[in-house]
XYZ file of C-alpha atoms in Angstrom:
458
model
C 0.031 0.057 -0.111
C 1.225 3.430 -0.998
C 2.192 5.712 2.017
C 1.153 9.228 1.736
C 3.659 11.788 1.676
C 2.410 14.588 4.106
C 3.953 18.050 3.718
C 7.544 18.269 2.130
C 6.244 21.562 0.527
C 4.023 19.939 -2.149
C 3.667 17.394 -4.737
C 4.916 19.912 -7.275
C 8.236 19.198 -6.134
C 9.464 15.594 -6.533
C 12.631 16.606 -5.165
C 13.385 19.681 -3.091
C 15.367 22.320 -5.163
C 18.950 23.260 -4.537
C 19.054 26.370 -2.540
C 20.779 29.654 -3.709
C 23.419 31.444 -1.711
C 22.256 33.732 1.286
C 22.907 37.357 1.136
C 26.614 37.916 1.755
C 26.487 41.104 3.836
C 25.559 44.712 3.144
C 24.487 45.559 -0.348
C 23.428 48.600 -2.393
C 20.762 48.345 -5.019
C 18.321 50.477 -7.032
C 15.395 48.180 -6.207
C 15.296 45.600 -3.346
C 12.191 42.930 -3.495
C 11.146 40.967 -0.587
C 9.761 37.699 -1.631
C 10.777 35.361 -4.448
C 7.268 34.002 -5.322
C 5.303 34.811 -8.586
C 4.858 38.670 -7.522
C 8.300 39.201 -6.773
C 9.692 37.389 -9.798
C 7.564 38.856 -12.410
C 8.400 42.334 -10.962
C 11.749 41.718 -11.147
C 11.513 40.425 -14.541
C 9.646 43.198 -16.230
C 11.960 45.711 -14.434
C 14.948 44.306 -15.849
C 13.501 43.836 -19.351
C 12.510 47.442 -19.254
C 15.798 48.825 -17.732
C 18.734 46.190 -17.802
C 20.988 48.802 -15.976
C 18.767 48.608 -12.835
C 20.562 46.757 -9.909
C 17.745 44.456 -8.364
C 18.058 42.433 -5.260
C 15.348 39.711 -4.413
C 15.554 38.369 -0.798
C 13.891 35.121 -0.237
C 13.496 33.315 3.365
C 13.778 29.869 2.176
C 13.838 29.347 -1.559
C 12.034 30.788 -4.837
C 8.622 29.142 -4.876
C 8.618 27.988 -1.221
C 5.181 29.532 -0.608
C 1.946 29.651 -2.432
C 3.604 29.980 -5.778
C 4.783 26.298 -5.330
C 1.900 25.001 -3.643
C -0.974 26.207 -5.358
C -3.664 24.117 -7.728
C -2.091 25.427 -10.995
C -5.053 27.621 -12.291
C -3.586 30.044 -14.747
C -6.973 32.066 -14.777
C -8.323 35.175 -15.500
C -10.376 35.398 -12.197
C -10.360 38.578 -10.758
C -8.957 38.766 -7.078
C -11.700 40.465 -5.520
C -15.245 41.568 -6.071
C -15.905 43.263 -9.478
C -19.355 44.857 -8.379
C -17.909 46.265 -5.087
C -14.843 47.860 -6.867
C -17.084 48.985 -9.654
C -19.098 51.019 -7.080
C -15.731 52.484 -5.835
C -13.925 53.060 -8.916
C -16.370 52.763 -11.958
C -17.507 49.829 -14.300
C -15.204 50.815 -17.058
C -12.174 50.596 -15.157
C -13.365 47.230 -13.598
C -13.996 46.037 -17.233
C -10.374 46.985 -18.075
C -9.124 45.115 -15.151
C -10.883 41.877 -16.171
C -9.720 42.046 -19.619
C -6.265 42.785 -18.430
C -6.358 39.615 -16.520
C -7.727 37.499 -19.276
C -4.924 38.898 -21.599
C -2.256 37.995 -18.690
C -3.070 34.477 -19.186
C -1.709 34.330 -22.770
C 1.061 36.792 -21.675
C 2.319 34.175 -19.208
C 2.093 31.653 -21.874
C 4.036 33.643 -24.270
C 6.812 34.448 -21.600
C 7.136 30.800 -20.798
C 7.649 29.968 -24.543
C 10.014 32.846 -25.151
C 12.232 31.927 -21.884
C 12.007 28.269 -22.376
C 10.308 27.721 -19.134
C 8.609 24.142 -19.440
C 5.685 24.233 -16.932
C 3.078 21.730 -18.539
C 0.874 24.604 -19.859
C -2.330 23.624 -21.711
C -4.887 26.222 -22.079
C -8.096 24.208 -21.823
C -10.221 26.541 -19.879
C -12.256 26.047 -16.710
C -15.033 23.650 -16.167
C -17.354 24.764 -13.240
C -19.916 22.090 -12.232
C -23.021 22.117 -9.955
C -23.968 18.934 -8.287
C -27.276 19.903 -6.694
C -30.093 22.272 -7.285
C -28.986 25.147 -4.976
C -25.542 24.881 -6.623
C -27.122 25.045 -10.022
C -29.150 28.196 -9.131
C -25.758 29.992 -8.291
C -23.963 28.485 -11.274
C -26.710 30.068 -13.601
C -26.096 33.242 -11.672
C -22.600 33.048 -12.285
C -22.818 32.438 -16.106
C -25.216 35.724 -16.151
C -22.688 37.654 -14.145
C -19.642 36.624 -16.305
C -21.549 37.765 -19.444
C -22.558 40.817 -17.911
C -18.744 41.499 -17.448
C -18.281 41.001 -21.339
C -16.256 37.828 -21.072
C -16.101 36.260 -24.276
C -16.441 32.380 -24.664
C -18.598 31.454 -21.716
C -20.403 28.525 -22.717
C -23.463 27.092 -20.552
C -23.540 23.136 -20.613
C -26.043 20.727 -20.133
C -25.066 17.413 -17.643
C -24.505 15.547 -20.926
C -22.265 18.144 -22.653
C -20.281 18.463 -19.407
C -20.098 14.658 -19.242
C -18.307 14.813 -22.772
C -15.602 16.628 -21.189
C -15.132 14.968 -17.700
C -17.453 12.156 -16.271
C -18.160 13.770 -12.872
C -21.006 12.012 -10.832
C -24.118 14.084 -10.076
C -23.517 16.814 -12.175
C -26.876 18.961 -12.752
C -25.192 21.705 -14.921
C -21.971 23.228 -15.742
C -20.237 25.920 -17.648
C -17.036 26.570 -19.423
C -14.736 29.605 -19.308
C -12.029 29.548 -21.923
C -9.686 31.999 -20.167
C -7.705 29.664 -17.958
C -4.684 27.261 -18.390
C -3.361 24.226 -16.476
C 0.056 24.826 -15.225
C 2.511 22.864 -13.047
C 3.181 25.899 -10.620
C 6.369 24.853 -9.250
C 8.065 24.643 -12.832
C 6.716 27.966 -13.439
C 8.290 29.673 -10.393
C 11.399 27.859 -10.631
C 11.823 28.449 -14.233
C 10.979 32.289 -13.665
C 13.594 32.427 -10.945
C 16.311 30.954 -13.269
C 15.109 33.606 -16.027
C 15.625 36.693 -13.741
C 19.166 35.403 -12.422
C 19.850 34.850 -16.176
C 18.954 38.389 -17.012
C 21.218 39.921 -14.025
C 18.981 39.993 -10.994
C 20.478 39.246 -7.681
C 18.356 36.436 -5.936
C 19.351 35.517 -2.474
C 17.685 32.550 -0.733
C 17.885 31.642 3.059
C 17.752 35.386 3.652
C 14.696 36.108 6.056
C 13.804 39.680 6.229
C 13.322 41.041 9.844
C 13.230 44.936 8.855
C 11.361 46.545 6.130
C 11.083 50.380 5.743
C 11.795 53.108 3.274
C 15.353 52.714 1.672
C 16.388 49.537 3.861
C 15.643 46.002 3.889
C 17.356 44.143 7.055
C 18.160 40.552 7.719
C 20.452 39.000 10.225
C 23.065 38.521 7.447
C 23.124 42.271 6.540
C 21.007 44.958 4.826
C 20.211 46.178 1.357
C 20.004 49.693 1.016
C 17.777 50.719 -2.064
C 15.615 53.823 -2.843
C 12.789 51.354 -3.954
C 11.553 48.638 -1.525
C 8.861 46.326 -2.791
C 7.135 43.862 -0.753
C 5.695 40.776 -2.268
C 5.227 38.486 0.750
C 1.642 37.354 0.142
C 0.606 34.961 2.690
C 3.576 35.404 4.738
C 2.859 39.058 5.256
C 1.747 38.792 8.802
C 5.167 37.312 9.940
C 6.755 40.797 9.238
C 7.099 43.630 11.863
C 3.853 45.807 11.919
C 2.084 43.876 9.600
C 0.256 40.988 11.468
C -3.356 42.217 10.767
C -2.599 43.643 7.339
C -3.710 40.247 5.389
C -5.097 37.316 6.962
C -2.989 34.071 5.919
C -5.856 31.730 4.688
C -4.927 27.985 4.692
C -5.563 26.023 1.663
C -4.861 22.081 1.482
C -4.524 19.692 -1.341
C -4.027 16.151 -2.227
C -2.552 14.379 -5.522
C -3.089 10.720 -6.373
C -0.862 8.327 -7.559
C -0.682 8.387 -11.555
C -4.114 6.842 -12.974
C -3.886 4.091 -15.427
C -5.112 4.604 -18.917
C -8.069 2.523 -18.433
C -9.395 4.681 -15.628
C -8.904 7.864 -17.591
C -10.992 6.322 -20.274
C -13.750 6.232 -17.941
C -13.051 9.872 -17.049
C -12.251 11.613 -19.945
C -10.829 15.008 -19.305
C -8.970 14.926 -22.463
C -9.007 18.589 -22.585
C -7.079 19.299 -19.325
C -9.518 21.657 -18.157
C -8.969 23.024 -14.693
C -12.276 21.894 -12.696
C -14.292 23.407 -9.720
C -17.766 23.365 -8.405
C -19.979 25.554 -6.857
C -20.455 24.494 -3.262
C -19.647 26.991 -0.503
C -16.761 24.652 0.664
C -15.795 24.378 -2.877
C -12.851 22.203 -4.572
C -10.529 22.832 -7.392
C -8.433 20.411 -9.328
C -6.500 19.733 -12.323
C -5.204 16.658 -14.326
C -1.468 16.894 -14.104
C 1.388 16.587 -16.376
C 2.111 13.247 -15.161
C -1.576 12.073 -15.122
C -2.287 12.429 -11.422
C -5.461 14.197 -10.254
C -4.578 17.350 -7.958
C -7.577 18.511 -5.836
C -7.730 21.085 -3.163
C -10.003 22.942 -0.705
C -9.888 25.023 2.304
C -10.549 22.295 5.268
C -8.484 23.949 8.158
C -8.705 27.572 6.851
C -6.894 29.623 9.500
C -4.603 29.044 12.425
C -4.898 31.135 15.485
C -2.699 34.209 15.784
C -1.992 34.178 12.126
C 0.261 31.201 12.335
C 1.666 29.646 9.247
C 2.927 26.213 8.634
C 6.392 25.191 8.228
C 6.640 22.652 5.318
C 2.836 21.964 4.335
C 2.035 19.086 6.632
C -1.802 18.733 7.135
C -3.930 16.925 9.712
C -5.227 13.439 8.702
C -8.632 14.544 8.848
C -7.965 17.037 6.016
C -6.524 14.126 3.706
C -9.701 11.994 4.438
C -11.965 15.181 3.665
C -10.241 15.706 0.324
C -10.139 12.056 -0.542
C -13.916 11.780 0.174
C -14.548 15.099 -2.009
C -12.562 13.309 -4.895
C -14.215 10.002 -4.498
C -17.497 11.565 -4.419
C -17.076 13.586 -7.551
C -15.146 10.855 -9.439
C -15.699 7.487 -7.926
C -13.685 6.147 -10.864
C -10.671 7.059 -8.550
C -11.641 5.050 -5.518
C -8.814 2.195 -5.909
C -6.061 4.938 -6.414
C -3.866 5.693 -3.854
C -3.159 9.237 -2.396
C 0.407 9.946 -3.114
C 0.831 13.430 -1.402
C -0.903 15.796 0.891
C 0.242 19.376 1.605
C -1.091 22.824 2.468
C 0.163 26.647 1.975
C -1.309 29.968 2.708
C -2.859 32.726 0.521
C -3.566 36.168 1.533
C -6.873 37.722 2.354
C -7.514 41.403 2.949
C -10.114 42.470 4.977
C -12.406 43.534 2.172
C -11.489 40.556 0.003
C -9.816 42.833 -2.519
C -6.158 42.618 -3.944
C -4.104 45.860 -4.416
C -0.962 47.129 -5.974
C 0.370 50.015 -4.110
C 3.546 52.418 -4.699
C 4.430 55.584 -2.743
C 6.919 57.710 -5.000
C 7.874 59.827 -1.899
C 9.163 56.904 0.262
C 9.822 54.271 -2.420
C 7.920 51.597 -0.636
C 5.557 49.477 -2.675
C 3.561 46.133 -2.467
C 1.214 43.886 -4.348
C -0.700 41.067 -3.146
C -4.031 39.925 -1.162
C -4.852 37.744 -4.126
C -7.551 35.593 -2.266
C -6.468 32.462 -3.948
C -6.575 33.943 -7.524
C -3.080 34.800 -7.876
C -1.299 32.656 -10.419
C -2.246 35.072 -13.177
C -2.878 38.409 -11.190
C 0.766 38.292 -10.025
C 1.833 38.614 -13.557
C -0.239 41.578 -14.062
C 0.656 42.854 -10.741
C 4.339 42.641 -11.544
C 3.899 44.466 -14.918
C 1.969 47.123 -12.903
C 4.648 47.627 -10.376
C 7.302 47.866 -12.870
C 5.481 50.766 -14.450
C 4.959 52.411 -11.332
C 8.506 52.188 -10.330
C 9.702 53.367 -13.663
C 7.208 56.478 -13.459
C 5.216 55.263 -16.438
C 1.644 56.264 -16.769
C -0.033 53.109 -18.647
C -3.388 51.671 -19.004
C -2.156 49.162 -16.352
C -1.476 52.005 -13.696
C -5.080 53.189 -14.117
C -6.636 49.857 -13.100
C -8.850 49.968 -10.078
C -6.779 47.746 -7.668
C -3.846 50.441 -7.904
C -3.713 52.185 -4.946
C -6.501 50.577 -3.287
C -6.408 50.255 0.569
C -8.049 47.752 2.794
C -8.369 48.094 6.483
C -6.765 45.728 8.841
C -8.186 42.696 10.521
C -9.616 42.373 13.808
C -7.280 41.472 16.552
C -7.514 38.025 18.042
C -9.685 36.159 19.087
C -12.162 37.775 16.969
C -10.034 37.129 13.790
C -10.099 33.378 14.662
C -13.778 33.227 15.701
C -14.846 35.202 12.519
C -12.914 33.024 10.150
C -13.723 29.611 11.715
C -17.200 30.558 11.943
C -17.628 31.640 8.417
C -16.298 28.190 7.106
C -18.498 26.266 9.842
C -21.322 28.010 8.636
C -20.223 27.154 4.763
C -20.101 23.474 5.722
C -23.547 23.722 7.428
C -24.841 25.546 4.191
C -23.533 22.811 1.933
C -25.203 20.051 4.089
C -28.424 22.110 4.076
C -28.269 22.264 0.386
C -27.597 18.737 -0.353
C -30.798 17.878 1.410
C -32.625 18.988 -1.780
C -32.931 22.833 -1.390
C -33.475 24.543 -4.755
C -31.633 28.148 -3.585
C -28.829 28.987 -1.677
C -28.863 28.237 1.959
C -29.577 31.436 4.054
C -26.755 30.292 6.337
C -24.215 30.957 3.680
C -25.886 34.173 3.061
C -25.323 35.440 6.566
C -21.651 34.154 6.664
C -20.987 36.152 3.294
C -22.367 39.356 4.707
C -20.594 39.005 8.333
C -17.142 38.171 6.570
C -17.513 40.996 3.789
C -16.871 38.262 1.319
C -17.925 38.429 -2.353
C -20.793 36.363 -3.242
């Protein structure tokens, strides 16, 4: 019987990468970037491409891709990291339409850069299949389709149960729709390839260099300091560990499992030839992909938040999380019931108090940041990196006019309110899913109340 690997960062790393050198001492630079995930690396990439003379230093606590960039579900999607309708009320519908279009275009931008730079990341642009598996979910799915069309997203296709089954044979599907603006990607290969690329361009990337001070003109570590007129924070779910930022963004936990590779005869009963990413419309939703090596990787929230914004070390998850995600997989795809789970892991994503991502840069202090992607960051990081580059270089472009630029969210409540609120919200969602599974035709009022209390988009 296969022994499930628990933790060890993620299944996306068959072997942990060799670690680069640490910061060798005090350094001067033009730009210092904290965090070598997608946001930091994309920002370094576009800055260096725009101005090769820039001296750019990237500091990373562990290794490039240690955080969410190397642990996520591999959805290179145009999903907005926030609530479009709320942002439209604040900044105007036209600006949000431009934001949505820029995100859709960013899917192709990442694909183009990967091709140009020789980054092999298993990218297949098969779109996303969203499914509903009871009547209440179907009512939400129909509303989602109308919502997507109202934002002028081209290619949205509503599907019947039979049409959905022609793509993937999922148990209990009532209805579905397909969104073409998404690609399956091996996320760790993308982030590691990007790290290699920026190094090749002349960016200094130091690993094993945790930051303990971040302020205008200076980034400090126990190994030395980097002095730079521009300091950019790209720490996403690890932001709460930095001095003075404990309540800025909440580190939301998300967990995944990956099966052993499926035999061809099992794949013939499932389909999934288009390599679409797959998700459902439950409140405790799942997200999944057919991997490059023919496994199924599937994730969900499970234990969503640790008291005091604590963060895991190596991605280890409770056994009940493995059991929960395995049950979700077997329910949706009963063809997999004889396939062992090879790996389980978790990671953190950043959630602002209003669930809206942002890109900020203060010319006066040289301080900037991007993040708070609420789980939709694989593509949004690319757009954020290009936008930060334009802001740093003083360019006025369509990207710098997008509504998330300069957006500010208030801090989260102190403990224990933070823990009680988040745990209560997900307990309510679990109850709402049970309520709806009993045959309810519309969204459970439990979930409606939970969304309102949390300030979460719905």
